[in-house]
PDB file of C-alpha atoms in Angstrom:
ATOM      1  CA  UNK S   1      -3.907  95.862  46.628  1.00 79.00           C
ATOM      2  CA  UNK S   2      -7.326  96.595  48.110  1.00 83.00           C
ATOM      3  CA  UNK S   3      -5.649  97.138  51.468  1.00 82.00           C
ATOM      4  CA  UNK S   4      -3.113  99.520  49.912  1.00 82.00           C
ATOM      5  CA  UNK S   5      -5.852 101.592  48.296  1.00 86.00           C
ATOM      6  CA  UNK S   6      -7.933 101.621  51.489  1.00 86.00           C
ATOM      7  CA  UNK S   7      -4.913 102.650  53.530  1.00 83.00           C
ATOM      8  CA  UNK S   8      -3.837 105.345  51.066  1.00 86.00           C
ATOM      9  CA  UNK S   9      -7.133 107.109  50.405  1.00 88.00           C
ATOM     10  CA  UNK S  10      -7.568 108.792  53.835  1.00 86.00           C
ATOM     11  CA  UNK S  11      -3.894 109.828  53.842  1.00 85.00           C
ATOM     12  CA  UNK S  12      -3.704 111.202  50.319  1.00 87.00           C
ATOM     13  CA  UNK S  13      -7.089 112.887  50.651  1.00 86.00           C
ATOM     14  CA  UNK S  14      -7.708 113.757  54.314  1.00 85.00           C
ATOM     15  CA  UNK S  15     -10.879 115.633  53.352  1.00 85.00           C
ATOM     16  CA  UNK S  16     -12.555 112.478  52.020  1.00 85.00           C
ATOM     17  CA  UNK S  17     -16.206 111.941  53.032  1.00 91.00           C
ATOM     18  CA  UNK S  18     -16.662 110.130  56.332  1.00 89.00           C
ATOM     19  CA  UNK S  19     -18.538 107.313  54.610  1.00 92.00           C
ATOM     20  CA  UNK S  20     -15.544 106.668  52.338  1.00 91.00           C
ATOM     21  CA  UNK S  21     -13.185 106.679  55.309  1.00 89.00           C
ATOM     22  CA  UNK S  22     -15.410 104.127  57.072  1.00 93.00           C
ATOM     23  CA  UNK S  23     -15.426 101.882  54.002  1.00 93.00           C
ATOM     24  CA  UNK S  24     -11.639 102.085  53.861  1.00 89.00           C
ATOM     25  CA  UNK S  25     -11.491 101.102  57.534  1.00 87.00           C
ATOM     26  CA  UNK S  26     -13.706  98.086  56.881  1.00 92.00           C
ATOM     27  CA  UNK S  27     -11.501  97.007  53.969  1.00 89.00           C
ATOM     28  CA  UNK S  28      -8.382  97.279  56.153  1.00 83.00           C
ATOM     29  CA  UNK S  29     -10.022  95.186  58.871  1.00 84.00           C
ATOM     30  CA  UNK S  30     -11.264  92.633  56.325  1.00 88.00           C
ATOM     31  CA  UNK S  31      -7.772  92.174  54.878  1.00 83.00           C
ATOM     32  CA  UNK S  32      -6.374  91.642  58.362  1.00 82.00           C
ATOM     33  CA  UNK S  33      -9.035  89.034  59.107  1.00 84.00           C
ATOM     34  CA  UNK S  34      -8.433  87.258  55.789  1.00 85.00           C
ATOM     35  CA  UNK S  35      -4.695  87.142  56.401  1.00 80.00           C
ATOM     36  CA  UNK S  36      -5.355  85.679  59.851  1.00 83.00           C
ATOM     37  CA  UNK S  37      -7.729  83.041  58.479  1.00 88.00           C
ATOM     38  CA  UNK S  38      -5.230  82.171  55.745  1.00 85.00           C
ATOM     39  CA  UNK S  39      -2.444  81.722  58.282  1.00 84.00           C
ATOM     40  CA  UNK S  40      -4.551  79.587  60.618  1.00 89.00           C
ATOM     41  CA  UNK S  41      -5.784  77.339  57.802  1.00 91.00           C
ATOM     42  CA  UNK S  42      -2.257  76.762  56.527  1.00 88.00           C
ATOM     43  CA  UNK S  43      -1.104  76.072  60.076  1.00 89.00           C
ATOM     44  CA  UNK S  44      -3.838  73.493  60.623  1.00 91.00           C
ATOM     45  CA  UNK S  45      -3.124  71.784  57.295  1.00 91.00           C
ATOM     46  CA  UNK S  46       0.608  71.686  57.923  1.00 89.00           C
ATOM     47  CA  UNK S  47       2.096  68.309  58.842  1.00 87.00           C
ATOM     48  CA  UNK S  48       4.899  69.932  60.875  1.00 88.00           C
ATOM     49  CA  UNK S  49       3.394  72.940  62.633  1.00 86.00           C
ATOM     50  CA  UNK S  50       6.539  73.967  64.470  1.00 87.00           C
ATOM     51  CA  UNK S  51       8.460  74.046  61.238  1.00 89.00           C
ATOM     52  CA  UNK S  52       5.611  75.976  59.620  1.00 86.00           C
ATOM     53  CA  UNK S  53       5.737  78.672  62.310  1.00 85.00           C
ATOM     54  CA  UNK S  54       9.532  78.933  62.065  1.00 86.00           C
ATOM     55  CA  UNK S  55       9.507  79.261  58.286  1.00 81.00           C
ATOM     56  CA  UNK S  56       6.564  81.682  58.179  1.00 78.00           C
ATOM     57  CA  UNK S  57       7.509  84.142  60.909  1.00 77.00           C
ATOM     58  CA  UNK S  58       7.034  87.112  58.591  1.00 71.00           C
ATOM     59  CA  UNK S  59       3.427  86.096  57.952  1.00 74.00           C
ATOM     60  CA  UNK S  60       2.859  85.864  61.692  1.00 77.00           C
ATOM     61  CA  UNK S  61       4.419  89.295  62.210  1.00 73.00           C
ATOM     62  CA  UNK S  62       2.140  90.877  59.606  1.00 72.00           C
ATOM     63  CA  UNK S  63      -0.844  89.618  61.587  1.00 74.00           C
ATOM     64  CA  UNK S  64       0.310  90.148  65.171  1.00 72.00           C
ATOM     65  CA  UNK S  65       2.346  93.353  65.025  1.00 65.00           C
ATOM     66  CA  UNK S  66       0.348  95.940  63.054  1.00 61.00           C
ATOM     67  CA  UNK S  67      -1.170  97.671  66.063  1.00 54.00           C
ATOM     68  CA  UNK S  68       0.229 101.068  65.102  1.00 53.00           C
ATOM     69  CA  UNK S  69      -1.255 102.322  61.873  1.00 55.00           C
ATOM     70  CA  UNK S  70       2.041 102.629  59.929  1.00 56.00           C
ATOM     71  CA  UNK S  71       2.989  99.059  60.879  1.00 56.00           C
ATOM     72  CA  UNK S  72      -0.110  97.821  59.102  1.00 58.00           C
ATOM     73  CA  UNK S  73       1.868  98.290  55.907  1.00 63.00           C
ATOM     74  CA  UNK S  74       3.710  95.095  56.806  1.00 59.00           C
ATOM     75  CA  UNK S  75       0.727  93.300  55.319  1.00 60.00           C
ATOM     76  CA  UNK S  76       1.950  94.393  51.905  1.00 63.00           C
ATOM     77  CA  UNK S  77       4.774  91.880  52.278  1.00 60.00           C
ATOM     78  CA  UNK S  78       2.248  89.390  50.916  1.00 59.00           C
ATOM     79  CA  UNK S  79       2.562  91.173  47.572  1.00 60.00           C
ATOM     80  CA  UNK S  80       6.102  89.849  47.261  1.00 58.00           C
ATOM     81  CA  UNK S  81       4.753  86.323  46.885  1.00 58.00           C
ATOM     82  CA  UNK S  82       2.507  87.600  44.098  1.00 55.00           C
ATOM     83  CA  UNK S  83       5.533  89.163  42.415  1.00 55.00           C
ATOM     84  CA  UNK S  84       7.333  85.854  42.798  1.00 54.00           C
ATOM     85  CA  UNK S  85       4.555  83.995  40.987  1.00 53.00           C
ATOM     86  CA  UNK S  86       4.202  86.663  38.282  1.00 52.00           C
ATOM     87  CA  UNK S  87       7.919  87.186  37.744  1.00 51.00           C
ATOM     88  CA  UNK S  88      10.120  85.702  35.090  1.00 51.00           C
ATOM     89  CA  UNK S  89      11.249  82.109  35.353  1.00 52.00           C
ATOM     90  CA  UNK S  90      14.940  82.987  35.336  1.00 56.00           C
ATOM     91  CA  UNK S  91      16.721  84.116  38.481  1.00 56.00           C
ATOM     92  CA  UNK S  92      17.719  87.433  36.919  1.00 58.00           C
ATOM     93  CA  UNK S  93      14.145  88.012  35.795  1.00 59.00           C
ATOM     94  CA  UNK S  94      12.913  87.443  39.337  1.00 63.00           C
ATOM     95  CA  UNK S  95      15.539  89.786  40.729  1.00 67.00           C
ATOM     96  CA  UNK S  96      14.509  92.496  38.272  1.00 67.00           C
ATOM     97  CA  UNK S  97      10.851  91.984  39.179  1.00 68.00           C
ATOM     98  CA  UNK S  98      11.591  92.139  42.898  1.00 69.00           C
ATOM     99  CA  UNK S  99      13.728  95.265  42.521  1.00 73.00           C
ATOM    100  CA  UNK S 100      11.161  97.131  40.419  1.00 73.00           C
ATOM    101  CA  UNK S 101       8.174  96.064  42.495  1.00 73.00           C
ATOM    102  CA  UNK S 102      10.019  96.379  45.799  1.00 75.00           C
ATOM    103  CA  UNK S 103      11.268  99.891  45.009  1.00 80.00           C
ATOM    104  CA  UNK S 104       7.816 101.102  44.007  1.00 81.00           C
ATOM    105  CA  UNK S 105       6.221  99.578  47.101  1.00 81.00           C
ATOM    106  CA  UNK S 106       8.950 100.870  49.394  1.00 83.00           C
ATOM    107  CA  UNK S 107       8.710 104.450  48.170  1.00 86.00           C
ATOM    108  CA  UNK S 108       4.911 104.469  48.144  1.00 86.00           C
ATOM    109  CA  UNK S 109       4.437 102.867  51.549  1.00 84.00           C
ATOM    110  CA  UNK S 110       7.209 104.974  53.060  1.00 85.00           C
ATOM    111  CA  UNK S 111       5.539 108.121  51.792  1.00 88.00           C
ATOM    112  CA  UNK S 112       2.148 107.042  53.107  1.00 86.00           C
ATOM    113  CA  UNK S 113       3.475 105.995  56.513  1.00 85.00           C
ATOM    114  CA  UNK S 114       5.556 109.105  57.140  1.00 87.00           C
ATOM    115  CA  UNK S 115       2.747 111.393  55.972  1.00 88.00           C
ATOM    116  CA  UNK S 116       0.325 109.633  58.280  1.00 85.00           C
ATOM    117  CA  UNK S 117       2.743 109.947  61.204  1.00 84.00           C
ATOM    118  CA  UNK S 118       3.920 113.515  60.603  1.00 88.00           C
ATOM    119  CA  UNK S 119       0.807 115.358  59.458  1.00 85.00           C
ATOM    120  CA  UNK S 120      -0.318 117.811  62.114  1.00 82.00           C
ATOM    121  CA  UNK S 121       2.664 117.184  64.433  1.00 83.00           C
ATOM    122  CA  UNK S 122       4.366 120.160  66.049  1.00 84.00           C
ATOM    123  CA  UNK S 123       7.341 121.328  63.984  1.00 83.00           C
ATOM    124  CA  UNK S 124       6.693 118.791  61.251  1.00 85.00           C
ATOM    125  CA  UNK S 125       8.174 119.502  57.821  1.00 87.00           C
ATOM    126  CA  UNK S 126       6.104 116.809  56.104  1.00 88.00           C
ATOM    127  CA  UNK S 127       2.478 117.877  55.992  1.00 86.00           C
ATOM    128  CA  UNK S 128       1.157 116.291  52.815  1.00 87.00           C
ATOM    129  CA  UNK S 129       1.497 113.238  50.619  1.00 88.00           C
ATOM    130  CA  UNK S 130       3.561 115.184  48.085  1.00 89.00           C
ATOM    131  CA  UNK S 131       6.076 116.080  50.792  1.00 90.00           C
ATOM    132  CA  UNK S 132       6.125 112.481  51.986  1.00 89.00           C
ATOM    133  CA  UNK S 133       6.681 111.163  48.461  1.00 89.00           C
ATOM    134  CA  UNK S 134       9.578 113.548  47.892  1.00 91.00           C
ATOM    135  CA  UNK S 135      11.112 112.617  51.241  1.00 90.00           C
ATOM    136  CA  UNK S 136      10.702 108.876  50.550  1.00 89.00           C
ATOM    137  CA  UNK S 137      12.329 109.176  47.116  1.00 88.00           C
ATOM    138  CA  UNK S 138      15.348 111.092  48.430  1.00 88.00           C
ATOM    139  CA  UNK S 139      15.699 108.764  51.408  1.00 86.00           C
ATOM    140  CA  UNK S 140      15.455 105.451  49.571  1.00 84.00           C
ATOM    141  CA  UNK S 141      18.106 106.607  47.087  1.00 80.00           C
ATOM    142  CA  UNK S 142      20.339 107.642  50.027  1.00 76.00           C
ATOM    143  CA  UNK S 143      20.443 111.243  48.743  1.00 80.00           C
ATOM    144  CA  UNK S 144      18.774 112.862  51.750  1.00 74.00           C
ATOM    145  CA  UNK S 145      18.610 116.585  50.950  1.00 79.00           C
ATOM    146  CA  UNK S 146      17.490 117.343  54.488  1.00 78.00           C
ATOM    147  CA  UNK S 147      14.845 119.869  53.449  1.00 82.00           C
ATOM    148  CA  UNK S 148      12.157 117.542  54.803  1.00 86.00           C
ATOM    149  CA  UNK S 149      12.610 115.082  57.630  1.00 86.00           C
ATOM    150  CA  UNK S 150      10.487 113.240  60.217  1.00 89.00           C
ATOM    151  CA  UNK S 151      10.229 114.639  63.738  1.00 89.00           C
ATOM    152  CA  UNK S 152       7.918 112.157  65.463  1.00 88.00           C
ATOM    153  CA  UNK S 153       9.115 108.813  66.896  1.00 87.00           C
ATOM    154  CA  UNK S 154       6.874 106.878  64.514  1.00 84.00           C
ATOM    155  CA  UNK S 155       8.104 108.914  61.542  1.00 86.00           C
ATOM    156  CA  UNK S 156      11.704 108.254  62.494  1.00 88.00           C
ATOM    157  CA  UNK S 157      10.971 104.553  62.835  1.00 85.00           C
ATOM    158  CA  UNK S 158       9.590 104.617  59.301  1.00 84.00           C
ATOM    159  CA  UNK S 159      12.725 106.486  58.191  1.00 86.00           C
ATOM    160  CA  UNK S 160      14.995 103.797  59.626  1.00 86.00           C
ATOM    161  CA  UNK S 161      13.102 101.081  57.791  1.00 83.00           C
ATOM    162  CA  UNK S 162      13.191 103.071  54.553  1.00 85.00           C
ATOM    163  CA  UNK S 163      16.941 103.668  54.850  1.00 86.00           C
ATOM    164  CA  UNK S 164      17.632  99.980  55.432  1.00 84.00           C
ATOM    165  CA  UNK S 165      15.397  99.074  52.508  1.00 80.00           C
ATOM    166  CA  UNK S 166      17.083 101.634  50.266  1.00 80.00           C
ATOM    167  CA  UNK S 167      20.579 100.344  51.026  1.00 82.00           C
ATOM    168  CA  UNK S 168      19.408  96.767  50.445  1.00 78.00           C
ATOM    169  CA  UNK S 169      17.841  97.687  47.092  1.00 76.00           C
ATOM    170  CA  UNK S 170      20.991  99.492  45.952  1.00 75.00           C
ATOM    171  CA  UNK S 171      22.989  96.404  46.875  1.00 77.00           C
ATOM    172  CA  UNK S 172      20.667  94.173  44.853  1.00 72.00           C
ATOM    173  CA  UNK S 173      20.848  96.514  41.848  1.00 70.00           C
ATOM    174  CA  UNK S 174      24.658  96.627  42.020  1.00 75.00           C
ATOM    175  CA  UNK S 175      24.918  92.847  42.351  1.00 73.00           C
ATOM    176  CA  UNK S 176      22.499  92.299  39.462  1.00 69.00           C
ATOM    177  CA  UNK S 177      24.422  94.694  37.223  1.00 69.00           C
ATOM    178  CA  UNK S 178      27.725  93.037  38.102  1.00 74.00           C
ATOM    179  CA  UNK S 179      26.245  89.586  37.400  1.00 73.00           C
ATOM    180  CA  UNK S 180      24.908  90.796  34.047  1.00 68.00           C
ATOM    181  CA  UNK S 181      28.301  92.215  33.049  1.00 71.00           C
ATOM    182  CA  UNK S 182      30.091  89.006  34.049  1.00 77.00           C
ATOM    183  CA  UNK S 183      27.624  86.929  32.030  1.00 72.00           C
ATOM    184  CA  UNK S 184      28.029  89.226  29.025  1.00 69.00           C
ATOM    185  CA  UNK S 185      31.816  88.932  29.156  1.00 72.00           C
ATOM    186  CA  UNK S 186      31.545  85.159  29.542  1.00 74.00           C
ATOM    187  CA  UNK S 187      29.129  84.978  26.606  1.00 70.00           C
ATOM    188  CA  UNK S 188      31.450  87.047  24.420  1.00 70.00           C
ATOM    189  CA  UNK S 189      34.390  84.824  25.402  1.00 69.00           C
ATOM    190  CA  UNK S 190      32.402  81.686  24.624  1.00 70.00           C
ATOM    191  CA  UNK S 191      31.368  83.125  21.252  1.00 68.00           C
ATOM    192  CA  UNK S 192      34.964  83.990  20.344  1.00 71.00           C
ATOM    193  CA  UNK S 193      36.167  80.549  21.470  1.00 73.00           C
ATOM    194  CA  UNK S 194      33.464  78.887  19.362  1.00 74.00           C
ATOM    195  CA  UNK S 195      34.438  80.982  16.340  1.00 73.00           C
ATOM    196  CA  UNK S 196      38.104  80.080  16.841  1.00 80.00           C
ATOM    197  CA  UNK S 197      37.273  76.374  17.055  1.00 79.00           C
ATOM    198  CA  UNK S 198      35.230  76.666  13.863  1.00 81.00           C
ATOM    199  CA  UNK S 199      38.100  78.372  12.044  1.00 80.00           C
ATOM    200  CA  UNK S 200      40.601  75.756  13.237  1.00 80.00           C
ATOM    201  CA  UNK S 201      38.281  72.962  12.118  1.00 79.00           C
ATOM    202  CA  UNK S 202      37.883  74.599   8.704  1.00 80.00           C
ATOM    203  CA  UNK S 203      41.651  75.040   8.325  1.00 81.00           C
ATOM    204  CA  UNK S 204      42.186  71.418   9.328  1.00 82.00           C
ATOM    205  CA  UNK S 205      39.676  70.311   6.728  1.00 78.00           C
ATOM    206  CA  UNK S 206      41.378  72.422   4.052  1.00 79.00           C
ATOM    207  CA  UNK S 207      44.797  71.025   4.983  1.00 78.00           C
ATOM    208  CA  UNK S 208      43.475  67.466   4.790  1.00 78.00           C
ATOM    209  CA  UNK S 209      41.867  68.190   1.435  1.00 78.00           C
ATOM    210  CA  UNK S 210      45.078  69.725   0.076  1.00 78.00           C
ATOM    211  CA  UNK S 211      47.096  66.803   1.388  1.00 78.00           C
ATOM    212  CA  UNK S 212      44.773  64.374  -0.352  1.00 75.00           C
ATOM    213  CA  UNK S 213      45.153  66.241  -3.643  1.00 74.00           C
ATOM    214  CA  UNK S 214      48.954  66.253  -3.379  1.00 75.00           C
ATOM    215  CA  UNK S 215      48.956  62.545  -2.641  1.00 77.00           C
ATOM    216  CA  UNK S 216      46.828  61.969  -5.719  1.00 75.00           C
ATOM    217  CA  UNK S 217      49.382  63.770  -7.929  1.00 75.00           C
ATOM    218  CA  UNK S 218      52.335  61.695  -6.696  1.00 74.00           C
ATOM    219  CA  UNK S 219      52.731  58.452  -8.747  1.00 67.00           C
ATOM    220  CA  UNK S 220      52.570  55.243  -6.851  1.00 60.00           C
ATOM    221  CA  UNK S 221      55.880  53.301  -6.438  1.00 63.00           C
ATOM    222  CA  UNK S 222      56.607  50.864  -9.318  1.00 59.00           C
ATOM    223  CA  UNK S 223      54.610  52.750 -11.899  1.00 54.00           C
ATOM    224  CA  UNK S 224      57.275  55.226 -13.010  1.00 53.00           C
ATOM    225  CA  UNK S 225      58.735  52.890 -15.779  1.00 53.00           C
ATOM    226  CA  UNK S 226      55.319  52.056 -17.138  1.00 54.00           C
ATOM    227  CA  UNK S 227      54.464  55.714 -17.448  1.00 53.00           C
ATOM    228  CA  UNK S 228      57.755  56.671 -19.157  1.00 53.00           C
ATOM    229  CA  UNK S 229      56.692  55.967 -22.805  1.00 54.00           C
ATOM    230  CA  UNK S 230      53.600  58.035 -22.357  1.00 54.00           C
ATOM    231  CA  UNK S 231      55.640  60.964 -21.074  1.00 48.00           C
TER     232      UNK S 231
END
């Protein structure tokens, strides 16, 4: 989160004091160093280092790749693990947490990256954070009005990533909604089946009770002659 703030401040407010910009640069560098130290320590402590590297490629990418400024946003992938720990214990709760957090991060980082890449470029239609935020929102929802679009290679690279992320998020939302509807229908069916079983059990009990009463009213064999004088 400190990295996100440090990255965003110079982009959102390009007229920030130089001292503030320098502090933001130090914070960005410090987060990169800390991520590198964290990766190395976990690698050293791992019993199977080859397996560790294979299963943590994304962590390695966030350290090795961010040479271009917009690619530094890959470090925010670490926030997903935080969301995983803070999310609900159920699978659907985790999906909802990932979708909400992932959408917010995707739109925000997309807006920051494209603004950083496009501001001041020749023929650019995105010249401020507000423009970048509007473009990111329309792109991630696959609306794409076309009034604002990236013109630089870096901006278009950011656009590709945002489009892929937007399609993936829509797929997750659709799948989650479908799963919720299926579970609701199944729950309703189970409730109706339980109610039916309860009614059948109650009817069976009533029938048994009625049968017992009828049996009690029928005289036992051999007692009809003894009861005749009384009648």
